[in-house]
mmCIF file of C-alpha atoms in Angstrom:
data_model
loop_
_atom_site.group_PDB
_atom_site.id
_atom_site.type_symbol
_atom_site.label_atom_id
_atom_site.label_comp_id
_atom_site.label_asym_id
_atom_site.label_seq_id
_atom_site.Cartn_x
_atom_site.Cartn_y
_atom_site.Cartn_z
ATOM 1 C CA UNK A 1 -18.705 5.649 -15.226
ATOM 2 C CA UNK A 2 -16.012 8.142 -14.713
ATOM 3 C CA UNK A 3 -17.249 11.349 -12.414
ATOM 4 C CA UNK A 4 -20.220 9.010 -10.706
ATOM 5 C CA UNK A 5 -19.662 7.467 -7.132
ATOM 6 C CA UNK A 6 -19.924 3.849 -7.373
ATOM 7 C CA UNK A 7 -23.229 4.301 -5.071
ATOM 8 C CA UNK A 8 -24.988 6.579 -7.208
ATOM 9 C CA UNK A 9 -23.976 4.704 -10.778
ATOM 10 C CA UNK A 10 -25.654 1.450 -8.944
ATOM 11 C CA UNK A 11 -28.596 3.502 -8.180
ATOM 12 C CA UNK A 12 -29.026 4.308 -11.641
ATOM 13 C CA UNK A 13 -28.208 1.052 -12.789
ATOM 14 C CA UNK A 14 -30.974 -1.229 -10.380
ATOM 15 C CA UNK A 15 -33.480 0.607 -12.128
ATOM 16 C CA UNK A 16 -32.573 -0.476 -15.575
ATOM 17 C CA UNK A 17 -34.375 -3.981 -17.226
ATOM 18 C CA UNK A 18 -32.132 -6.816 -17.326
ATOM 19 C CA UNK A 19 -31.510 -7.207 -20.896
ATOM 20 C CA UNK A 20 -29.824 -3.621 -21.243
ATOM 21 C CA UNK A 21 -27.734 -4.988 -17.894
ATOM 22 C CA UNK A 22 -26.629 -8.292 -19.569
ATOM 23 C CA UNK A 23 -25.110 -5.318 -22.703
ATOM 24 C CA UNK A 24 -23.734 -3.434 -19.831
ATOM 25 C CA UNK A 25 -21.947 -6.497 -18.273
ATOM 26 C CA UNK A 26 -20.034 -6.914 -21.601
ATOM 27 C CA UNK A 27 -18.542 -3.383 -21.517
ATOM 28 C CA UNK A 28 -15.567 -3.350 -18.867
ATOM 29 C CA UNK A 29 -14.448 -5.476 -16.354
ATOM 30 C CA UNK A 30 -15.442 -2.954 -13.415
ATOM 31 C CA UNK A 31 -19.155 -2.648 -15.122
ATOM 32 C CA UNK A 32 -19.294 -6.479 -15.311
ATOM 33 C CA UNK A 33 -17.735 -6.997 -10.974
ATOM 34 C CA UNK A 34 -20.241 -4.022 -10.422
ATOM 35 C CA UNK A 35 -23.337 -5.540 -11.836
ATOM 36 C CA UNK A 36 -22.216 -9.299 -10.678
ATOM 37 C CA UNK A 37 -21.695 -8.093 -7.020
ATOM 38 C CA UNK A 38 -24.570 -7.663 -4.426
ATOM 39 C CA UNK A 39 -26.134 -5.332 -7.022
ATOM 40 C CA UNK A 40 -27.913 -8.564 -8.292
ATOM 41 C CA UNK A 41 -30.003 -8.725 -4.557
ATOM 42 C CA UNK A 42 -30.779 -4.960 -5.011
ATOM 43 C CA UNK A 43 -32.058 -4.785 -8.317
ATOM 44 C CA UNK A 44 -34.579 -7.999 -7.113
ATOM 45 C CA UNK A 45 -35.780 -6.258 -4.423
ATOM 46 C CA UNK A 46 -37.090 -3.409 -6.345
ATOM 47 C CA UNK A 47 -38.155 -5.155 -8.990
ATOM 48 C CA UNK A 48 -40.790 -7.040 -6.154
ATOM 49 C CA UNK A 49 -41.351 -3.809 -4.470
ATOM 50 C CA UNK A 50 -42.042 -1.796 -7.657
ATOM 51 C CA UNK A 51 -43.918 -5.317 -9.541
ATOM 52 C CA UNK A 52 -41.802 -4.337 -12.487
ATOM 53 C CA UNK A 53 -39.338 -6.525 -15.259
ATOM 54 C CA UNK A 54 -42.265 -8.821 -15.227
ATOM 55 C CA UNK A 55 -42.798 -11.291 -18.299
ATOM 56 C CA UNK A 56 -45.405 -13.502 -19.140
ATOM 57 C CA UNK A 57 -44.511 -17.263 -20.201
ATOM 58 C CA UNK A 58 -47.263 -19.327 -21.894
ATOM 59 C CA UNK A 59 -46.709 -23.076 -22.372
ATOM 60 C CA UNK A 60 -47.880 -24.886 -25.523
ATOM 61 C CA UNK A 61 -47.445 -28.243 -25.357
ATOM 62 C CA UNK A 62 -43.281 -28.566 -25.994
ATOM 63 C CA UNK A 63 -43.279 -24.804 -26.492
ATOM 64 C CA UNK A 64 -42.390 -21.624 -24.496
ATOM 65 C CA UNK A 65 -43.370 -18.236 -25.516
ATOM 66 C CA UNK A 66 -42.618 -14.825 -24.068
ATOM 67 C CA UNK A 67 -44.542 -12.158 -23.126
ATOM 68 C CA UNK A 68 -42.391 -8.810 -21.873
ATOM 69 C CA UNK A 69 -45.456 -6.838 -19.993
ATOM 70 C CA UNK A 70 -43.447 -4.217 -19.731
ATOM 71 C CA UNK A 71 -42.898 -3.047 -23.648
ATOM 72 C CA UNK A 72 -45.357 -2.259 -24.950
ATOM 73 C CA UNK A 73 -46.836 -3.240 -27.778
ATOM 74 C CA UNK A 74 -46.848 -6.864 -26.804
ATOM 75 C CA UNK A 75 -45.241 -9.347 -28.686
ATOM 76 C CA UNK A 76 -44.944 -12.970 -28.243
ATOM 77 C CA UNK A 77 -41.111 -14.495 -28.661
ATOM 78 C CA UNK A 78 -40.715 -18.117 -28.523
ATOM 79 C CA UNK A 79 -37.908 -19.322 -26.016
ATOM 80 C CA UNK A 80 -35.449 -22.048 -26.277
ATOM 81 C CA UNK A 81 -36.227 -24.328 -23.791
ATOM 82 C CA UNK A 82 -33.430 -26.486 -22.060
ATOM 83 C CA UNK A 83 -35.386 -29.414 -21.263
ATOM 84 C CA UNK A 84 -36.439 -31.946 -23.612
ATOM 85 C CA UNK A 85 -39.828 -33.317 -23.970
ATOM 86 C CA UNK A 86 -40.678 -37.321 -24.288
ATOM 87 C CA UNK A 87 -43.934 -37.130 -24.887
ATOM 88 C CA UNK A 88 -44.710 -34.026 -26.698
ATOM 89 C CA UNK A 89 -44.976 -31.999 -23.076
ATOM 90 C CA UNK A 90 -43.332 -30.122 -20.754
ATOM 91 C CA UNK A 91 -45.222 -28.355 -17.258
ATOM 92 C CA UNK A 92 -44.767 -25.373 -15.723
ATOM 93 C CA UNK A 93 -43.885 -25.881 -12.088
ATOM 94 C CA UNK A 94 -43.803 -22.516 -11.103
ATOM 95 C CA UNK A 95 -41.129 -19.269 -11.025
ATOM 96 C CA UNK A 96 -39.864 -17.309 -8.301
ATOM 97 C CA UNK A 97 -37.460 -14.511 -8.503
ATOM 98 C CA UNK A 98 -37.081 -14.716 -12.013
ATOM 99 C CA UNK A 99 -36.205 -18.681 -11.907
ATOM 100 C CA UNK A 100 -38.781 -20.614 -13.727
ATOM 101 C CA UNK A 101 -39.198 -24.456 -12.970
ATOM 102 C CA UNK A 102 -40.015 -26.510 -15.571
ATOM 103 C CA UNK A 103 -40.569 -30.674 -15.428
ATOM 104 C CA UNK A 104 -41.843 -33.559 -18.197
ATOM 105 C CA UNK A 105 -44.072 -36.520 -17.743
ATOM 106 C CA UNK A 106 -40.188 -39.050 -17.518
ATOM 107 C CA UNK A 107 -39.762 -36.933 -13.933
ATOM 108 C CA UNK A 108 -37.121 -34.458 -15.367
ATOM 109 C CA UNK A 109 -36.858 -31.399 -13.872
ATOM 110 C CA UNK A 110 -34.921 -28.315 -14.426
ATOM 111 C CA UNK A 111 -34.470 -24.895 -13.146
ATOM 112 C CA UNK A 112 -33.829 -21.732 -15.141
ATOM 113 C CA UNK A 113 -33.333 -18.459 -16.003
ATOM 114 C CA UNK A 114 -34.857 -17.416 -19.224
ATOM 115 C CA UNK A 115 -33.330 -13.883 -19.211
ATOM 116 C CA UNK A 116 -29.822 -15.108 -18.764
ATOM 117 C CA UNK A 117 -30.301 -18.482 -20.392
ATOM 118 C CA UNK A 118 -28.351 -20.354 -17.386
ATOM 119 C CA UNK A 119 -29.914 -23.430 -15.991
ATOM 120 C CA UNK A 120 -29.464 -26.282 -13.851
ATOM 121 C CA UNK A 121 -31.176 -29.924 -14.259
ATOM 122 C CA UNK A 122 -32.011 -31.729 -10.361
ATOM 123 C CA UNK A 123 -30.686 -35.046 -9.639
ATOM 124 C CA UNK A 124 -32.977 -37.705 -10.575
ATOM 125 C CA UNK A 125 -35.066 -38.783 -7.340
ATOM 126 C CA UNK A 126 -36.479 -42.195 -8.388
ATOM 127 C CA UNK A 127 -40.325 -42.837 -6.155
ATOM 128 C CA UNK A 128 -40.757 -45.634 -4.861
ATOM 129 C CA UNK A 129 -42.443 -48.078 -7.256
ATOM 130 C CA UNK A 130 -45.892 -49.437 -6.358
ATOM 131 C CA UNK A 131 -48.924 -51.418 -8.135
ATOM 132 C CA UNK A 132 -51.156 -48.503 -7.332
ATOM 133 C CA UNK A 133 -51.643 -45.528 -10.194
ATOM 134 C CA UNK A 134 -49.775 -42.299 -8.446
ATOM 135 C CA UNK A 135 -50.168 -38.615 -9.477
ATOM 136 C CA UNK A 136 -46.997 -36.110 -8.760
ATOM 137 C CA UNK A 137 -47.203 -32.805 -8.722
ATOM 138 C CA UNK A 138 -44.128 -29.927 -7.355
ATOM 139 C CA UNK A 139 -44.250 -26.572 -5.841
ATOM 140 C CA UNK A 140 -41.034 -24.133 -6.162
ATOM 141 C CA UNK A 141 -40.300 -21.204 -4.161
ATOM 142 C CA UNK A 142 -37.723 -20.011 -1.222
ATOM 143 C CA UNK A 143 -36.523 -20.232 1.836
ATOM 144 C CA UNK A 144 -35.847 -16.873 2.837
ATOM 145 C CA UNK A 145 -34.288 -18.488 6.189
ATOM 146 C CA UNK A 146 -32.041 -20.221 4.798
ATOM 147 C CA UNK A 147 -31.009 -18.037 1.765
ATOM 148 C CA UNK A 148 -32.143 -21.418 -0.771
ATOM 149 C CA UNK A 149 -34.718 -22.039 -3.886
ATOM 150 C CA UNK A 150 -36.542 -25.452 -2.848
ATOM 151 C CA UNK A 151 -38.481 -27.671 -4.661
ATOM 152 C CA UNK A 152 -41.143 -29.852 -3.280
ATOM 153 C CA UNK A 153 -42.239 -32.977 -4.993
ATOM 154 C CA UNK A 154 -45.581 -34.621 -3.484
ATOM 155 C CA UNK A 155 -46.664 -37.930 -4.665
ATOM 156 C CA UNK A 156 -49.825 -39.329 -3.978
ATOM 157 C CA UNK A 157 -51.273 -42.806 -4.617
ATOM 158 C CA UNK A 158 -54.597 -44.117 -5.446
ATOM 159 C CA UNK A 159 -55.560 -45.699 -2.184
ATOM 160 C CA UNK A 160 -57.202 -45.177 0.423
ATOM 161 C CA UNK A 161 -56.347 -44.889 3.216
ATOM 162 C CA UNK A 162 -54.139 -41.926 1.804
ATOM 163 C CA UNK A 163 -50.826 -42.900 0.989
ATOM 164 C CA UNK A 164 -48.120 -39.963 -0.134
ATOM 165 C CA UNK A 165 -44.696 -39.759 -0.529
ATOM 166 C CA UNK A 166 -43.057 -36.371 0.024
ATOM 167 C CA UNK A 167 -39.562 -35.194 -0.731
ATOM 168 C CA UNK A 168 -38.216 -31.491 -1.047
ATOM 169 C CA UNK A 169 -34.688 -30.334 -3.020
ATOM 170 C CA UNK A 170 -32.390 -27.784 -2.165
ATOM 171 C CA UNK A 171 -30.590 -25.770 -4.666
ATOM 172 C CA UNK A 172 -27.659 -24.675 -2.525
ATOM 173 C CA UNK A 173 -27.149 -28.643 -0.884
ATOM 174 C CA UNK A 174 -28.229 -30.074 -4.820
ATOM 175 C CA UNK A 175 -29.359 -33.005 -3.538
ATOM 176 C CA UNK A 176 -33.234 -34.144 -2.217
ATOM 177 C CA UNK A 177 -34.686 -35.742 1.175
ATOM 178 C CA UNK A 178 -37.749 -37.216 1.867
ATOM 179 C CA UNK A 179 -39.959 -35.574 4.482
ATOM 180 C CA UNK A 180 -43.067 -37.145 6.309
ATOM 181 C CA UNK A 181 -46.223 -37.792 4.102
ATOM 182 C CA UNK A 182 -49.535 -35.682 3.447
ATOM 183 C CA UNK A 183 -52.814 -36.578 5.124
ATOM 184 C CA UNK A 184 -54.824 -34.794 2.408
ATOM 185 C CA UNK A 185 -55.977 -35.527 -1.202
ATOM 186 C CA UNK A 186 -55.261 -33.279 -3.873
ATOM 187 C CA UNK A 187 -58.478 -31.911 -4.816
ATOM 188 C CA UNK A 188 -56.519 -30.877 -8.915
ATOM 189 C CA UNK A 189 -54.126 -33.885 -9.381
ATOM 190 C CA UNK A 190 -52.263 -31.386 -12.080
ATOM 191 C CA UNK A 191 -52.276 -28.406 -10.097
ATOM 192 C CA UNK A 192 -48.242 -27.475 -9.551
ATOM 193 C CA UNK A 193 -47.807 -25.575 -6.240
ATOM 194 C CA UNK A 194 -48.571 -22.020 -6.106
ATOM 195 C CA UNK A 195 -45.866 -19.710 -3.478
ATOM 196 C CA UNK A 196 -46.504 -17.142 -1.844
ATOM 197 C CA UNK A 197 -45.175 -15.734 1.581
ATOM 198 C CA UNK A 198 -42.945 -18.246 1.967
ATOM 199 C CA UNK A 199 -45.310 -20.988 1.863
ATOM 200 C CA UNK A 200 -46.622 -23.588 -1.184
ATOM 201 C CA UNK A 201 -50.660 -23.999 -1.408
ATOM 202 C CA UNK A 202 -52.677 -26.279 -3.060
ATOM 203 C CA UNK A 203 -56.536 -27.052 -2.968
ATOM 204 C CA UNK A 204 -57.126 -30.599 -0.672
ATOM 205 C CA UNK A 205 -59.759 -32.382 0.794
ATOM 206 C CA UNK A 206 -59.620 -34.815 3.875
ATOM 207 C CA UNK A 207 -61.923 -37.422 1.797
ATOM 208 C CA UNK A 208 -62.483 -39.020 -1.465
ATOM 209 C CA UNK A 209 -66.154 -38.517 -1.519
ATOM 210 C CA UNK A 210 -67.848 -36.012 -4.355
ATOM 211 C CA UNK A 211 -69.046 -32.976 -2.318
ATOM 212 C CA UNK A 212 -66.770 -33.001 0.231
ATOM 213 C CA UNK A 213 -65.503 -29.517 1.189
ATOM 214 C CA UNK A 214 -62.259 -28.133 -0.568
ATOM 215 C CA UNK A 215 -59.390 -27.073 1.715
ATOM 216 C CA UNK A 216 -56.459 -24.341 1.504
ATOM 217 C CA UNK A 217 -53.472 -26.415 2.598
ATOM 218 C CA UNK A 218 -49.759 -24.683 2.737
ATOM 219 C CA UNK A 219 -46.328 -26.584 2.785
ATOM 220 C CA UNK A 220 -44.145 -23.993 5.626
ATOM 221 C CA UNK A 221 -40.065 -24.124 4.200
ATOM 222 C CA UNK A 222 -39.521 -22.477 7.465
ATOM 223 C CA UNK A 223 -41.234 -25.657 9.752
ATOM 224 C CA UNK A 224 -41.434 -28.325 7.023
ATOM 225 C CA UNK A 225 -44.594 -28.894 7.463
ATOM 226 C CA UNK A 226 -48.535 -28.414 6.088
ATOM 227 C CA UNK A 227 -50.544 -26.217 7.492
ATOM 228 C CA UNK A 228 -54.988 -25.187 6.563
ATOM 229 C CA UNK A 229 -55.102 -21.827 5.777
ATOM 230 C CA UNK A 230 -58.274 -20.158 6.391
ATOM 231 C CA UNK A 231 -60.667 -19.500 3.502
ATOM 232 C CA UNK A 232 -63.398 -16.662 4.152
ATOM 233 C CA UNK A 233 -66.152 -17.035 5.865
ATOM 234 C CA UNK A 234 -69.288 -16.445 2.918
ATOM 235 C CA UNK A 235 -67.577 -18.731 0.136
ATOM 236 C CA UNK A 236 -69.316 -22.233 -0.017
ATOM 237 C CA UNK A 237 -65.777 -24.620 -0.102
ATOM 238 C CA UNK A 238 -67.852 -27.526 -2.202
ATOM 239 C CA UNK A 239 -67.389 -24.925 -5.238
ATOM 240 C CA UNK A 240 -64.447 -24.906 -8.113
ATOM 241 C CA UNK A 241 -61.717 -23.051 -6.444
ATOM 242 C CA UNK A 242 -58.228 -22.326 -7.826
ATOM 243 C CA UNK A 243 -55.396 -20.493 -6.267
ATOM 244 C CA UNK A 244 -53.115 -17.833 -7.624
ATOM 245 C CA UNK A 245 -50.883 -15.141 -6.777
ATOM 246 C CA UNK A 246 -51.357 -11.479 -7.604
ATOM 247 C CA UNK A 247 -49.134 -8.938 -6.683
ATOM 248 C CA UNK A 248 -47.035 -11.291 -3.934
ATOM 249 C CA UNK A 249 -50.331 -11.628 -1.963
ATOM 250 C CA UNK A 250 -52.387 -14.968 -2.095
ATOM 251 C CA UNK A 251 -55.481 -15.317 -4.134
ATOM 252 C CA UNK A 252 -58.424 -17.778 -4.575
ATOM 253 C CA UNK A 253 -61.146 -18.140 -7.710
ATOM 254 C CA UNK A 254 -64.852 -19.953 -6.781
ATOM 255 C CA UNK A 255 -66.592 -20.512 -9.897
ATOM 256 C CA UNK A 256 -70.222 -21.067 -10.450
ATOM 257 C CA UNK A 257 -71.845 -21.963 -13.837
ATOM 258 C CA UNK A 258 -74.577 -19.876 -12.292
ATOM 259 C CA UNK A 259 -73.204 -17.032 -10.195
ATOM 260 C CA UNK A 260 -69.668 -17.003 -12.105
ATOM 261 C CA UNK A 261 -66.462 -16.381 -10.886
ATOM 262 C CA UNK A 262 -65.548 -14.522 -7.509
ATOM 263 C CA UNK A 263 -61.560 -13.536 -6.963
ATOM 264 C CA UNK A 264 -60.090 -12.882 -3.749
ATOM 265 C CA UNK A 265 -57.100 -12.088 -2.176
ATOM 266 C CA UNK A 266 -55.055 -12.026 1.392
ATOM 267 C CA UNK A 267 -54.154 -8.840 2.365
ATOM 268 C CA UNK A 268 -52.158 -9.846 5.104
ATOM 269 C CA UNK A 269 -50.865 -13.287 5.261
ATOM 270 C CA UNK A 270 -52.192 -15.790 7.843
ATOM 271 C CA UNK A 271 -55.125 -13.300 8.899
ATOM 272 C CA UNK A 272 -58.805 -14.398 8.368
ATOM 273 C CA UNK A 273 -60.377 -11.132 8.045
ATOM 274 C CA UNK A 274 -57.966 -10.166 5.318
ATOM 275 C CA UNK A 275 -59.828 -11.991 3.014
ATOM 276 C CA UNK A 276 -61.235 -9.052 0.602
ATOM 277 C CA UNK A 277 -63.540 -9.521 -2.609
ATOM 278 C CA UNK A 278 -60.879 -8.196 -5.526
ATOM 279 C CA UNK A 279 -63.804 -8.612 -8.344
ATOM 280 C CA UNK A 280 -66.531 -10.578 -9.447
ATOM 281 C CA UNK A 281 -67.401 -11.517 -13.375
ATOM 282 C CA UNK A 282 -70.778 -12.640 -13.879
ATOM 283 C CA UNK A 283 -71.910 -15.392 -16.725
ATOM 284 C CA UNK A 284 -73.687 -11.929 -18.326
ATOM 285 C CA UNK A 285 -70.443 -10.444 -18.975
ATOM 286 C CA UNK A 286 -68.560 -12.777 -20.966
ATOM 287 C CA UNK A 287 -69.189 -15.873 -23.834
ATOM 288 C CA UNK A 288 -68.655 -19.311 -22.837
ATOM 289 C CA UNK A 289 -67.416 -20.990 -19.967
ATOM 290 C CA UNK A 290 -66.415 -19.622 -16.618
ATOM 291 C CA UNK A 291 -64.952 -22.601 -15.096
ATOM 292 C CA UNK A 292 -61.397 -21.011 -15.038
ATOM 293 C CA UNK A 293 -60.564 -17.688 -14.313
ATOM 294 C CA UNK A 294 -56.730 -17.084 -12.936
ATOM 295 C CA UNK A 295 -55.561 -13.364 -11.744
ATOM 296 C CA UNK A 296 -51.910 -12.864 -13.147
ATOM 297 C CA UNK A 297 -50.694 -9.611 -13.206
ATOM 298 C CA UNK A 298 -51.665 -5.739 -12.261
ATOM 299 C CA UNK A 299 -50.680 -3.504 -14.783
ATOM 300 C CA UNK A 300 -48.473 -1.117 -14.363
ATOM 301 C CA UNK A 301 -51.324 1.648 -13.014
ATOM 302 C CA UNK A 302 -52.227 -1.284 -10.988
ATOM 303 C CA UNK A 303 -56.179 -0.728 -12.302
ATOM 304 C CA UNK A 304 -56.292 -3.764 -13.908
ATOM 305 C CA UNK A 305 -55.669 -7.322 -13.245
ATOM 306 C CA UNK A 306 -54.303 -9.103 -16.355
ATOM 307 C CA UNK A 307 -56.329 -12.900 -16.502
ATOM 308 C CA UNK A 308 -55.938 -16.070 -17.907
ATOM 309 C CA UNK A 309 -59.738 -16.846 -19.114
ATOM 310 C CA UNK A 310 -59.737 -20.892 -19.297
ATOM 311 C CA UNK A 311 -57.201 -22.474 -21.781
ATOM 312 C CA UNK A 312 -57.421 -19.890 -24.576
ATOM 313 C CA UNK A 313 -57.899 -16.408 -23.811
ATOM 314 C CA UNK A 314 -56.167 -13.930 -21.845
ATOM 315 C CA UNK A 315 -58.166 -10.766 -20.564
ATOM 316 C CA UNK A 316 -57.809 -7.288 -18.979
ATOM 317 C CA UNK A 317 -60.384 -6.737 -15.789
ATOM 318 C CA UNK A 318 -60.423 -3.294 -14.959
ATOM 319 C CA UNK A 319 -60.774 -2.833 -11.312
ATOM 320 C CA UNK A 320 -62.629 0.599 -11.514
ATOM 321 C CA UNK A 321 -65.195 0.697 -14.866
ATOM 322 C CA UNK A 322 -65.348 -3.392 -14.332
ATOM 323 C CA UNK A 323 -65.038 -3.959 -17.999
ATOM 324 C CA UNK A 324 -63.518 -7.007 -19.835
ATOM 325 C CA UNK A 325 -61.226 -6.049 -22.542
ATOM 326 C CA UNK A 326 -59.281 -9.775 -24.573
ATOM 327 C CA UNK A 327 -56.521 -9.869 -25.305
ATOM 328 C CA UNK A 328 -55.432 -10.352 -28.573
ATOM 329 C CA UNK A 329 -51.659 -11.126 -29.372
ATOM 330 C CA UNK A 330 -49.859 -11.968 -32.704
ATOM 331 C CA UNK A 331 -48.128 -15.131 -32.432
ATOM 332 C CA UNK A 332 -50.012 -16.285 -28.933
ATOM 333 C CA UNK A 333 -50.732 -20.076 -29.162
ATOM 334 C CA UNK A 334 -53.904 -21.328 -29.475
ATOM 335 C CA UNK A 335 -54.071 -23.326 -26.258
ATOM 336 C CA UNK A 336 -51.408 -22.705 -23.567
ATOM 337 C CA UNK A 337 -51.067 -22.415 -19.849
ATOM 338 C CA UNK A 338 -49.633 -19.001 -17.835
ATOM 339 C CA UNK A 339 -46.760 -18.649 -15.135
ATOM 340 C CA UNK A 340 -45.856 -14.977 -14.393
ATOM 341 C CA UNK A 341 -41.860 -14.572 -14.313
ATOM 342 C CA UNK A 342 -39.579 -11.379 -13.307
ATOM 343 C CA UNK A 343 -37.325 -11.097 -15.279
ATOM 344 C CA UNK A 344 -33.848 -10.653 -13.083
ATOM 345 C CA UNK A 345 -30.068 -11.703 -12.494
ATOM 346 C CA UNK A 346 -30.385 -14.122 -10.298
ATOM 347 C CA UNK A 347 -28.006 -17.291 -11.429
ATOM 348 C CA UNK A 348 -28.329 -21.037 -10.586
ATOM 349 C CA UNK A 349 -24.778 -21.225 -10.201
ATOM 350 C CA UNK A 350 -24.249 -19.381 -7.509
ATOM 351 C CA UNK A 351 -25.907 -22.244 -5.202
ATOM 352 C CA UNK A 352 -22.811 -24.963 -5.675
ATOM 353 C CA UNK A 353 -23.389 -26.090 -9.348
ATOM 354 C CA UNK A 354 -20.506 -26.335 -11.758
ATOM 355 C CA UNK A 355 -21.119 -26.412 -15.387
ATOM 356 C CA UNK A 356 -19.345 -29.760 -15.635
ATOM 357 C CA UNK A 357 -21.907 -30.860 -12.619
ATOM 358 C CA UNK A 358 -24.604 -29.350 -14.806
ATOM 359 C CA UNK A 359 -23.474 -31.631 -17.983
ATOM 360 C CA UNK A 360 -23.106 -34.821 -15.689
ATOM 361 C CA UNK A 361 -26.514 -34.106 -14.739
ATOM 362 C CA UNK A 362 -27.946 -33.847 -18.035
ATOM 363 C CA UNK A 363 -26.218 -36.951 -19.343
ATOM 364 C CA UNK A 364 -27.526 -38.922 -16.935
ATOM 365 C CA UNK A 365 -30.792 -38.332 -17.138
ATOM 366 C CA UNK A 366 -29.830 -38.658 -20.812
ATOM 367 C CA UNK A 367 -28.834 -42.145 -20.069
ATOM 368 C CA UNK A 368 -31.527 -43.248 -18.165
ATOM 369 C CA UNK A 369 -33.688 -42.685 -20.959
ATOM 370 C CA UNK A 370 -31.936 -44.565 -23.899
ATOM 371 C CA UNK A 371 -30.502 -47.330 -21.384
ATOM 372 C CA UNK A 372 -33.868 -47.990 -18.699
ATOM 373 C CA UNK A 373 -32.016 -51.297 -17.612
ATOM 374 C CA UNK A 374 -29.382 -49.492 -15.928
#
């Protein structure tokens, strides 16, 4: 890098992908203290503003496979996953800035980053045991506040009146605290928490009753606590809704056997009349079932909106000609489920966890599951 000011060589570097700066790390010592110094927060940043680095990660059963969007032709790699599976299963919590979340049915949970390949397992939060069959689900995202990757764990048991248990983990502390219960019912008892601007949403209702009408409840980091979000006006909330994020802005599916499937999204967060019709597929357009349609990704000419189409299928809607094109990759699994993940620099480890802390982590958990009477 002799000749270039340090400013302009990290100029040119931000706007590189991350595998070519993981090569680039390994060439000198002042390349490697350049790229690990607050380079690591710039090169984020643009890869949010500019919706680049992104990579798509489809779950299949025990398996991870990954999809660069951003090479193409796409091709499907399968990923070493760090967390083992009990019972032939691991879920996808959810990713944010490139850290991807991933838990099994035994209540393991770990966080990591596939493009550097460091991770970090939680401590093992036991919930309180009761007669009554309970359904957990998490949502992970950050606190831009307080400079911290959280994960919320909401547990919800078959009774009524409704009886949760909530408790939320911070990465920089590494350790979990329980917070004050949930008056709603989870509407999707699977549904993992989706983030956007700042916040954690899932679909609720206030009763156990078929019909009732659907809520858009958010978990605030900033005020720790849940909060309706308005849905628009002309949607009828008794309909199959699911909720997404496209582009860092908030979006909702209603599906109709009979209508099909309406997307929208926020525009501006918190706003009810930001609520704007993205598209619309109708039952004419397509084969099959519309029951679930998810927006993932804009391409990179942001005219069209990359879809997962149920459990199988994967789709590009163009915004302008509103034509369906499948898509079709070599190696894609037959059933899988979708989490959208930049891929970026930023490390578990710089929020308080050793590698030895890391291992005692893992062991234990380890531990718990061969010895269950300690």
């Amino acid at each position: 890098m002799s000749g270039l000011p340090n400013e302009l060589f990290a100029e040119i570097l931000h706007r590189l992908p991350v595998k070519l700066l993981l090569q680039f790390r390994c060439v000198s010592k002042p390349w490697r203290s350049l790229i690990d110094s607050g380079f690591i927060k710039l090169h984020l940043d643009r890869s949010l503003e500019s919706s680049t680095n992104l990579s798509l990660f489809l779950r299949h059963s025990s398996g991870l496979y990954s999809i660069d969007l951003g090479s193409p032709p796409l091709s499907v790699v399968e990923m070493n996953c760090p967390l083992r599976s009990y019972s032939g299963q691991i879920t996808e919590v959810g990713s944010c800035h490139g850290l991807l979340c991933l838990c099994n049915n035994a209540g393991d949970v770990v966080i990591w980053n596939p493009s550097t390949r460091k991770h970090k397992f939680l401590p093992h939060s036991p919930v309180e045991v009761r007669q009554n069959f309970f359904v957990r689900v998490y949502g992970f995202g950050f606190d831009d506040e307080h400079d911290d990757y959280l994960l919320l764990r909401l547990v919800q048991f078959a009774v009524e009146p409704i009886e949760s248990e909530v408790s939320i983990y911070s990465l920089k502390a590494n350790t979990w605290r329980r917070l004050r219960g949930m008056p709603c019912f989870l509407v999707y008892p699977r549904k993992m928490g989706v983030f956007a601007c700042g916040r954690l949403h899932w679909i609720m209702t206030r009763d156990l009753v078929l019909g009732s009408a659907n809520l858009l409840v958010a978990f605030n980091f900033h005020t720790e606590d849940f909060e309706v979000v308005f849905l628009p006006n002309v949607i009828d909330n008794r309909l199959d809704m699911d909720v997404a994020v496209l582009g860092g802005c908030l979006c909702i599916s209603i599906s109709d056997n009979q209508m099909g499937v309406d997307v929208w999204i926020m525009k501006e967060y918190g706003l009810n009349g930001t609520w704007a019709k993205l598209f619309s597929i109708s039952p004419s357009q397509v084969r099959g079932s519309l029951v679930f349609v998810r927006p993932l990704a804009y391409s990179q000419n942001g005219r069209q909106v990359l879809v997962q189409w149920g459990s199988q299928n994967l789709a590009w809607y163009d915004l302008e000609t509103e034509c369906i094109e499948m898509v079709d990759i070599c190696g894609m699994p037959s059933f899988f489920e979708a989490e959208v993940c930049l891929r970026t620099l930023v490390s578990v480890d710089d929020y308080g966890c050793t590698k030895r802390e890391n291992r005692n982590a893992r062991d234990e958990l380890l531990a718990e599951r061969f010895n269950p009477t300690l």
